[in-house]
Coordinates of C-alpha atoms in Angstrom, one line a residue:
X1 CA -27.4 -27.4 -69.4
X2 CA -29.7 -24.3 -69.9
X3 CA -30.4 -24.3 -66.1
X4 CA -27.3 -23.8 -65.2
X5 CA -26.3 -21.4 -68.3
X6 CA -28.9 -19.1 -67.1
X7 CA -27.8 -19.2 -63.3
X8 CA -24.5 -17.8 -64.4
X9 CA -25.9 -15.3 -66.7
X10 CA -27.9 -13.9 -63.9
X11 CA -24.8 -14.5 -60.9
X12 CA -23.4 -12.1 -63.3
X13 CA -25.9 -9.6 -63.7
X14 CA -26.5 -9.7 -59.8
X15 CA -22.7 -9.0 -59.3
X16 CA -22.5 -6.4 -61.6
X17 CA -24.8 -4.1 -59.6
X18 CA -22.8 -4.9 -56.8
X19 CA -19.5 -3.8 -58.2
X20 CA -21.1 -0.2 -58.9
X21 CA -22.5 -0.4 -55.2
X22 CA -18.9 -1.2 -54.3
X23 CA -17.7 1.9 -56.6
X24 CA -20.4 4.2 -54.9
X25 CA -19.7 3.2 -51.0
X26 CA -16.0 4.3 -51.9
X27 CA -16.7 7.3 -53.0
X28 CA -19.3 8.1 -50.2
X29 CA -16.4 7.1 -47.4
X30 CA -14.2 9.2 -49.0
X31 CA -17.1 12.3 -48.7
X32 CA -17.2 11.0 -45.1
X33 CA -14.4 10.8 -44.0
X34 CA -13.4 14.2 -45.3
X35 CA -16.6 15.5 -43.7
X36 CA -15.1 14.1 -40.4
X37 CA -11.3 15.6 -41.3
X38 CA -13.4 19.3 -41.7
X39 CA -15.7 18.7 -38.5
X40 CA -12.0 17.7 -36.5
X41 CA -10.6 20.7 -38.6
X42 CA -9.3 24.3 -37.9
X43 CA -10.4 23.4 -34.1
X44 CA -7.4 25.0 -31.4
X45 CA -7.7 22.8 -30.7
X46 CA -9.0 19.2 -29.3
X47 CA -5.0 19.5 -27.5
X48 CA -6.0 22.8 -26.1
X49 CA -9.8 22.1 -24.8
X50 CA -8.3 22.5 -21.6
X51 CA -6.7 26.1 -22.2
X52 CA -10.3 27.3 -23.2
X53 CA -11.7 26.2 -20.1
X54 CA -9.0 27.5 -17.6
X55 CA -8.2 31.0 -19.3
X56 CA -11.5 33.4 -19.9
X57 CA -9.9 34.7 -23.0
X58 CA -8.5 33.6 -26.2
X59 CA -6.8 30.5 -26.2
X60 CA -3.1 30.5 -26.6
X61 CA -3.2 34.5 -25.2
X62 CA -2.4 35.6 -22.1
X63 CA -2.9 39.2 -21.3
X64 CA -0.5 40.6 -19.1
X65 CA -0.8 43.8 -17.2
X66 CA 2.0 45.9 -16.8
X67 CA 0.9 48.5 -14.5
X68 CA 1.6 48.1 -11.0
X69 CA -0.5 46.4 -8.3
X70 CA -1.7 49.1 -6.0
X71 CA 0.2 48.9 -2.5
X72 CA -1.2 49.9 0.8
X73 CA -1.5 53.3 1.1
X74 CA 0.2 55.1 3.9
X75 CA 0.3 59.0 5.4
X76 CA 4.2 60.9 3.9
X77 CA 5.0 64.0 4.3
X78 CA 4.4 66.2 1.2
X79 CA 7.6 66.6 -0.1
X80 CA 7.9 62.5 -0.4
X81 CA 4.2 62.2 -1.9
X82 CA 5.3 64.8 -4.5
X83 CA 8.8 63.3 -5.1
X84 CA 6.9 59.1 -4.9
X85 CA 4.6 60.2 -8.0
X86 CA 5.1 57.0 -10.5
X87 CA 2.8 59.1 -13.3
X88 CA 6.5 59.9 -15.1
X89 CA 5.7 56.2 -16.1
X90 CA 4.1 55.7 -19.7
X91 CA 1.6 53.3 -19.2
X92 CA 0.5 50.1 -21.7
X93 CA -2.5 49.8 -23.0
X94 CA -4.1 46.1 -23.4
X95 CA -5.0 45.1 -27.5
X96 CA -8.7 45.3 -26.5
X97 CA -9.8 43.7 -30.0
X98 CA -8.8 40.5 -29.4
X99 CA -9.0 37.5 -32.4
X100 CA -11.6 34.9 -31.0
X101 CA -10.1 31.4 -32.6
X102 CA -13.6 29.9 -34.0
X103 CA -14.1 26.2 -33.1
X104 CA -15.2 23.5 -35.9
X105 CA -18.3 23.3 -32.9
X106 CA -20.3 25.8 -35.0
X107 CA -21.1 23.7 -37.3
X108 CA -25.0 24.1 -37.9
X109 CA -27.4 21.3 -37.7
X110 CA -27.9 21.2 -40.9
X111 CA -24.6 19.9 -41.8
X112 CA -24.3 17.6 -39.1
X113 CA -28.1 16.2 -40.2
X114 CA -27.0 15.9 -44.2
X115 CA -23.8 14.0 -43.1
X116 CA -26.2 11.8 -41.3
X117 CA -28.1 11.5 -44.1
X118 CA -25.4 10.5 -46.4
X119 CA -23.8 7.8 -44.3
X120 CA -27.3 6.4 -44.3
X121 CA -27.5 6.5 -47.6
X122 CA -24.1 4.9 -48.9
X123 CA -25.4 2.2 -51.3
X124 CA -27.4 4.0 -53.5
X125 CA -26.0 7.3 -53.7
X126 CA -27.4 9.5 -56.9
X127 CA -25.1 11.8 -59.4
X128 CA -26.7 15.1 -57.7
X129 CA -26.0 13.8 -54.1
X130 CA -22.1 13.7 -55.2
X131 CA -22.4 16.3 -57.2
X132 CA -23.7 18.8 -53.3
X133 CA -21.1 16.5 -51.7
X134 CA -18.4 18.3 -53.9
X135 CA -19.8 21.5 -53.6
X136 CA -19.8 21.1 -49.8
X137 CA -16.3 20.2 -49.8
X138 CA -15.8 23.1 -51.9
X139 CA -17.6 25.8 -49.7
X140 CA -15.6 24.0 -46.5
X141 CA -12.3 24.8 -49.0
X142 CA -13.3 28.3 -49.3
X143 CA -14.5 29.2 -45.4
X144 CA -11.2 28.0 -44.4
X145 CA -9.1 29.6 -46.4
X146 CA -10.8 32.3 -45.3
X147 CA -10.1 31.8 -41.6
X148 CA -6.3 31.0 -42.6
X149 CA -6.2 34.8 -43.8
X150 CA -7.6 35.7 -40.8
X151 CA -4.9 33.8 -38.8
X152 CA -2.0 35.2 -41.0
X153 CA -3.9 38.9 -39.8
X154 CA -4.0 38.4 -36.3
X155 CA -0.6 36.9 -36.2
X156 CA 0.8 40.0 -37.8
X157 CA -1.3 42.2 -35.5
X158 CA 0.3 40.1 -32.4
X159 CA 3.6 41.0 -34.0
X160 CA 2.7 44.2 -33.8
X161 CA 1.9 44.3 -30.2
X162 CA 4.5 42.9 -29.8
X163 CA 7.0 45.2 -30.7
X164 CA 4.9 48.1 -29.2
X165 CA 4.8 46.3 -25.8
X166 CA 9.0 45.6 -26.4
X167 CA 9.8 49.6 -26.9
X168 CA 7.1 50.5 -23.7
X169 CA 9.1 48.1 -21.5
X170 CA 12.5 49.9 -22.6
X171 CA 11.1 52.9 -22.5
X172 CA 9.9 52.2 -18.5
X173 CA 13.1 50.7 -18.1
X174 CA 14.8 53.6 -19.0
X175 CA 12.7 56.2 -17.5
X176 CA 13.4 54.2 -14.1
X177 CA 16.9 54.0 -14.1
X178 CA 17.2 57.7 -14.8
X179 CA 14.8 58.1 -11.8
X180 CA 16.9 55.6 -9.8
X181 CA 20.1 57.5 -10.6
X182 CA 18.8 61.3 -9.8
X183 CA 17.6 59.8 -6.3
X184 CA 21.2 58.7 -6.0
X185 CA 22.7 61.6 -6.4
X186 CA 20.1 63.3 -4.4
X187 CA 20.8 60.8 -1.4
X188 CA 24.4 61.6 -1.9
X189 CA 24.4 65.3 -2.1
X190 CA 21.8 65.0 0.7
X191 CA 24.6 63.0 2.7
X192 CA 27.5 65.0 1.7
X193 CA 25.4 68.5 2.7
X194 CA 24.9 66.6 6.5
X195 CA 28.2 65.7 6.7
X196 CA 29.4 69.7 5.9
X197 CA 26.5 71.1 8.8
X198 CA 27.7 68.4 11.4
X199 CA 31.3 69.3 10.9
X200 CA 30.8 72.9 11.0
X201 CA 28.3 72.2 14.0
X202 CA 30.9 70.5 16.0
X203 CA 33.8 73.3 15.1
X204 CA 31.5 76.2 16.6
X205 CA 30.7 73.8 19.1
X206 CA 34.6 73.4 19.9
X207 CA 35.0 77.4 19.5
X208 CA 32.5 77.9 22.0
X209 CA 33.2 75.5 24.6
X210 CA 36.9 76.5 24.0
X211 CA 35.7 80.2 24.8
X212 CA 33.2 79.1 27.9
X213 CA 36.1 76.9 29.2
X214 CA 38.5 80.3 29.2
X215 CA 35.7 82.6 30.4
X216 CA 35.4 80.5 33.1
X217 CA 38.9 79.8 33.8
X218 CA 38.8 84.1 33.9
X219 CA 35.6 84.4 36.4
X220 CA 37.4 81.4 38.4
X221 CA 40.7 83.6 39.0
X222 CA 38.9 86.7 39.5
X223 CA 36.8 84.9 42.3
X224 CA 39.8 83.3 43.9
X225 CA 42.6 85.8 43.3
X226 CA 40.4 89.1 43.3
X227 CA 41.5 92.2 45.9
X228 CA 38.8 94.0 47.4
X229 CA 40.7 97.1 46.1
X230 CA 40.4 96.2 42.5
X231 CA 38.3 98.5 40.6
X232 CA 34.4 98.3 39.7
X233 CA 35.0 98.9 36.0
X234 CA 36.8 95.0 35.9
X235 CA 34.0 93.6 37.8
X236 CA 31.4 95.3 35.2
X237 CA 33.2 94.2 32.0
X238 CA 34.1 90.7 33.4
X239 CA 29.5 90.6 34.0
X240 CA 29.4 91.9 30.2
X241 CA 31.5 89.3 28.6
X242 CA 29.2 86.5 30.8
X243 CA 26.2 88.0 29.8
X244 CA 27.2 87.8 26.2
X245 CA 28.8 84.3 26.8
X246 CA 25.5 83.1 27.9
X247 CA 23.3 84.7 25.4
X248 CA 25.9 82.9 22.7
X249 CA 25.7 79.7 24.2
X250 CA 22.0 80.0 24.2
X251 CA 22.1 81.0 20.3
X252 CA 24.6 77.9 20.0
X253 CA 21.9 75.5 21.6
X254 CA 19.1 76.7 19.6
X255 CA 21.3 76.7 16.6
X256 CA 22.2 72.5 18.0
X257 CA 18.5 72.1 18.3
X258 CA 17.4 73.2 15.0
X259 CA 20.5 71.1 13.7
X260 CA 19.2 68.1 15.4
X261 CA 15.9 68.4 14.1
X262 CA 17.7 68.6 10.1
X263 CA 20.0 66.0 11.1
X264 CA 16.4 63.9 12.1
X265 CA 14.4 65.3 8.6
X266 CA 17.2 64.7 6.7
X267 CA 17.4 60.8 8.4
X268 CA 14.0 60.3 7.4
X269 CA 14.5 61.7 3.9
X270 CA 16.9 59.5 3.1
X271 CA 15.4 56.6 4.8
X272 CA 12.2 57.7 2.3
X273 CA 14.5 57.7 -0.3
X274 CA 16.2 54.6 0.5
X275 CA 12.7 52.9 0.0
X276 CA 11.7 54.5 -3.3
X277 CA 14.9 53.5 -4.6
X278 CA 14.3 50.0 -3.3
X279 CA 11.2 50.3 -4.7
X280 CA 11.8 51.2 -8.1
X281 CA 14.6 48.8 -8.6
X282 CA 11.6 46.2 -7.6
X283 CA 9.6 47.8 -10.4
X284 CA 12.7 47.3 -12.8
X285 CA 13.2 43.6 -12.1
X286 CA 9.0 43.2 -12.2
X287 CA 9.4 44.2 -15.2
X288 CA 12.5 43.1 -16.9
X289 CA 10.8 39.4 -15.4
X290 CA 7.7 40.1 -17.2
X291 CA 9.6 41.0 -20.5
X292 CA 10.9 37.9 -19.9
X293 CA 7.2 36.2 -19.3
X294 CA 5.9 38.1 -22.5
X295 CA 8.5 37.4 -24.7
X296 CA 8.2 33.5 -23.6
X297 CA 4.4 33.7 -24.6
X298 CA 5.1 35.5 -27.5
X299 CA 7.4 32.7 -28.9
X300 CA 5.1 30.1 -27.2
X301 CA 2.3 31.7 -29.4
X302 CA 4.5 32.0 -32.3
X303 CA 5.2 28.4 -32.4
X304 CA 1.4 27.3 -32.0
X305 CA 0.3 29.6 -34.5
X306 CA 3.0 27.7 -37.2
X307 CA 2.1 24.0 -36.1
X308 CA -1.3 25.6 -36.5
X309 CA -0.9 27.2 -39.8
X310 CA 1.4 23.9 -41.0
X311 CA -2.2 21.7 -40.3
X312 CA -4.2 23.9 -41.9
X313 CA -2.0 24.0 -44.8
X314 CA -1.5 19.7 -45.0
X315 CA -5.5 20.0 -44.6
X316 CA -6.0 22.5 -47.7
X317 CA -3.7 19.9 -49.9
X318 CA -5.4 16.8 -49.0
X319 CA -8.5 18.7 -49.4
X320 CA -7.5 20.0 -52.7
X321 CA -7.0 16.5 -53.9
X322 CA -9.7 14.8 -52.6
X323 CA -11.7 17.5 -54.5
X324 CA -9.4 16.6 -57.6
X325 CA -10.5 12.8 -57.2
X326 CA -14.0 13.8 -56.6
X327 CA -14.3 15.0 -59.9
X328 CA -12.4 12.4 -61.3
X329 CA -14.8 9.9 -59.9
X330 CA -18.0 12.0 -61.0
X331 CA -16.7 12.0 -64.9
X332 CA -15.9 8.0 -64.3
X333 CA -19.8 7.3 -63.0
X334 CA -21.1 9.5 -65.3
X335 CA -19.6 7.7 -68.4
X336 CA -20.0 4.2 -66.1
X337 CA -23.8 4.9 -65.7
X338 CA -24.5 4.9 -69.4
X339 CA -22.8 1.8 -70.1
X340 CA -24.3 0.0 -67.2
X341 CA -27.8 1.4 -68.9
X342 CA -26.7 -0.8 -71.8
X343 CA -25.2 -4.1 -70.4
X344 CA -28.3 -4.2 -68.3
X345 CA -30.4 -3.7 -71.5
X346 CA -28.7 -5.7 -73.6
X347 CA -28.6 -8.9 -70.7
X348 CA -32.8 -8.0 -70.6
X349 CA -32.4 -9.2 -74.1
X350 CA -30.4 -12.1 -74.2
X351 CA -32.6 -13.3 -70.9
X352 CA -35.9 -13.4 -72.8
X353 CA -33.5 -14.9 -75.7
X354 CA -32.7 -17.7 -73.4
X355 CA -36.5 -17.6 -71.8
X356 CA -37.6 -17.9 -75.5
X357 CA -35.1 -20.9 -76.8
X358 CA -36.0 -22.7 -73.0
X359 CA -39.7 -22.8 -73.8
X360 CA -39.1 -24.1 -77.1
X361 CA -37.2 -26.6 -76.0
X362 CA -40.1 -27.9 -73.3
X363 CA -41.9 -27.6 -76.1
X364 CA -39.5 -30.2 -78.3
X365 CA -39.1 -32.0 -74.8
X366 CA -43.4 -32.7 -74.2
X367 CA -42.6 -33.6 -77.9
X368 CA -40.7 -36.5 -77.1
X369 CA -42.7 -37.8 -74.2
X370 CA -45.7 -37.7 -76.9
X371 CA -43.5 -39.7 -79.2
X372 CA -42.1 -42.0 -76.5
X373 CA -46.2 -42.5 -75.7
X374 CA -46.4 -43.8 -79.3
X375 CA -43.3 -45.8 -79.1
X376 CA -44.7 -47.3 -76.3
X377 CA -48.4 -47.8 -78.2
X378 CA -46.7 -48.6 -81.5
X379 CA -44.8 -51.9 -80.1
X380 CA -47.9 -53.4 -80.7
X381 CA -48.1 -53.2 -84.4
X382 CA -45.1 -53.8 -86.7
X383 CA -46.2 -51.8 -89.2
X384 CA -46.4 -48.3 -87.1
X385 CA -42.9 -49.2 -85.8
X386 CA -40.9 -48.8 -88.9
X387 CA -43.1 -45.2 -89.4
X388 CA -42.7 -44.0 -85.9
X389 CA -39.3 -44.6 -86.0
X390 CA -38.1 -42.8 -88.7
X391 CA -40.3 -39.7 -87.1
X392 CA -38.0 -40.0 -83.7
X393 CA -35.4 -40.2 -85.9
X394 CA -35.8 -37.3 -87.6
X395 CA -37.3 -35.6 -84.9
X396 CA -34.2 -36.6 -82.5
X397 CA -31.8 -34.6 -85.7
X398 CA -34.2 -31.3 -85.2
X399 CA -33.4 -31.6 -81.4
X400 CA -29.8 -31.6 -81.9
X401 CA -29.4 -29.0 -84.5
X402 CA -31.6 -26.7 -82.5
X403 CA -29.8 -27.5 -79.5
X404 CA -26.2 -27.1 -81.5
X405 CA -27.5 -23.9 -82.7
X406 CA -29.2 -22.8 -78.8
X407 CA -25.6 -23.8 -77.7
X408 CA -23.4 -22.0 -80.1
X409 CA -25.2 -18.8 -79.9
X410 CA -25.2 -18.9 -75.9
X411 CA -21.3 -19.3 -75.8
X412 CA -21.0 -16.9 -78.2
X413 CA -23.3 -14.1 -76.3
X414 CA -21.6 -15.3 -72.9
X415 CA -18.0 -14.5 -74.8
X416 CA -19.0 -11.0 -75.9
X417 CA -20.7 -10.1 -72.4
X418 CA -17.9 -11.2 -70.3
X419 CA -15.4 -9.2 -72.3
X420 CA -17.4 -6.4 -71.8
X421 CA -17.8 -6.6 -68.6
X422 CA -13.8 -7.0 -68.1
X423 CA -13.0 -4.0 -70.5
X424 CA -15.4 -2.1 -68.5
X425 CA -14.2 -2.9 -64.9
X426 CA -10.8 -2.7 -65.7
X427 CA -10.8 0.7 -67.1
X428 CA -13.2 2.0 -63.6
X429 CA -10.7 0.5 -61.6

């Protein structure tokens, strides 16, 4: 009976240290696996690992140049290089100060070697251990909410950009059509000016071959129809007007000659002009496509940086209350650890209780074999008989009050340390 009442007092000591082991490991998974939700935290990603090995600059970013890729140069006249100058232009300058997105890879080795340390150490983890595991979590709270400011900056400084990179594309835009339309008219004006020279070209030409064809027609009827008696004076005048006939149509075909060479400049002008307008209308769909590009980025980036800024918000509540639980659980060990100090001392005491009332009883048991001895001696003689059993007797009434009184006081300690124990636990739990 007192074998087995003293296995179950000490099953239940053994298990109670196991239940605060249990308590403990709980609360040092929960560190970990926020540890593990910080290392996997604020990185842009695991998702976008790719994106930083493919781009050389921030992920997410793109930087777009909006100047012009240089053509192959080629010899103009200098009127066309004056008129092909693209400097009217404003040019954009790239956001050199770029946000670098840091990685949860920083993470020194100290960290990563203390995180070690306290996965190791699960089972017997001590009140100042929590107590830098809380303040750990609590400096992890504070360095990320510092890099969620720094987000919120950079995303207004991208809005900004933004909006300059918008009004430099209408400006261009503008500034190009204007361009395009004054080479119109200049291409028109141009044409309408070529059409006036070759129409008054070809009336002088008419006038003139009109005027050759009757001066001819005159020498013709003079050669066929001339007397001999007609006078020198006709023949004198008639070489005059020839003279001057031929020294106008010589004019005239210089005149024709420099005409031909406008009519060719002014072919090639508008064939240069024909290009640059080509051109430039190239430049405005170039950029009115990357407009289009930037502001598809731009809303691409936008959404990231929400998902982004969504986590990171999820991650600062759970955080929050895992720090709110932390602390509960610190205030629930550091009242549980004093009355653990006290069931364990007061179970020290009612072992060497039960040690104690177990030796006396080997005591009243050696007892009895010594009194069975004399039984066994006293069969012998009547007389001791009658003697030695009225000692058994009484001796056998001690043994049963002492184990009445062993037993009561044992049921009664069990009782008081088991509802202890249940109070206790159920109020941790």
């Amino acid at each position: 009976m007192f074998k087995k009442l003293k296995e179950k007092i000490t099953e239940e000591v053994k298990s109670s240290p196991q239940r605060f082991q249990q308590l403990t490991q709980s609360v040092s998974d929960r560190l970990q696996n926020a540890s593990t939700s910080d290392e996997n935290f604020f990185s842009i990603a695991e998702d976008d690992a790719t994106n930083i090995s493919n781009s050389s600059l921030e992920p997410g970013f793109t930087n777009v140049s909006l100047t012009s890729p240089q053509e192959s140069k080629f010899r103009r006249n200098s009127s066309s290089s004056v008129a092909s100058d693209v400097s009217f232009l404003p040019r954009y300058e790239s956001f050199a100060n770029m946000y670098h997105l840091q990685s949860d890879l920083e993470i020194s080795a100290s960290e990563i070697e203390d995180n070690a340390s306290t996965s190791s150490q699960l089972g017997h983890l001590s009140k100042e251990q929590i107590y830098s595991a809380f303040q750990k979590a609590q400096m992890r709270y504070h360095k990320y909410r510092g890099r969620y400011t720094d987000l919120a900056k950079h995303y207004k400084d991208l809005e900004r950009e933004n909006s300059k990179m918008k009004s430099v594309l209408v400006e261009t835009q503008d500034k190009a059509i204007r361009r395009v339309t004054e080479l119109k008219e200049q291409c028109s004006l141009e044409q309408k000016a070529k059409a006036h020279l070759e129409g008054a070209l070809r009336d002088e030409i008419d006038e003139k071959q009109l005027k050759i064809e009757s001066l001819q027609t005159k020498i013709e009827l003079l050669q066929n129809g001339a007397n001999s008696n007609q006078d020198g004076e006709s023949l004198e005048t008639l070489n005059k007007y020839l003279t001057d006939a031929r020294q106008e149509i010589e004019s005239l075909n210089a005149k024709i000659q420099e005409m031909k060479a406008n009519v060719i400049i002014f072919q090639t002008k508008e064939q240069e002009y024909k290009l640059k307008i080509s051109g430039l209308e190239k430049e405005v769909t170039l950029f009115a496509e990357r407009e289009k590009e930037n502001n598809l980025t731009l809303a691409q980036n936008k959404m990231e940086l929400h998902h982004e800024l969504l986590s990171k918000d999820n991650e600062i509540t759970n955080l929050k209350k895992d720090n709110e639980t932390l602390k509960k659980n610190l205030d629930v060990l550091v009242t549980g650890g004093g009355k653990l100090e006290n069931l364990q001392s007061q179970n020290k005491k009612l072992i060497e209780k039960l040690e104690n009332l177990t030796s006396k009883c080997n005591g009243y048991e050696n007892e009895l074999l010594k009194m069975e001895q004399h039984k066994i001696e006293a069969q012998n003689s009547n007389q001791l008989n009658a003697d030695l059993k009225n000692q058994l007797k009484e001796m056998e009434e001690k043994l049963e009050a002492v184990r009445e009184d062993a037993k009561k006081s044992l049921i009664s300690l069990e009782e008081k340390v088991r509802e202890k124990l249940r109070t206790e636990f159920e109020k941790k739990e």
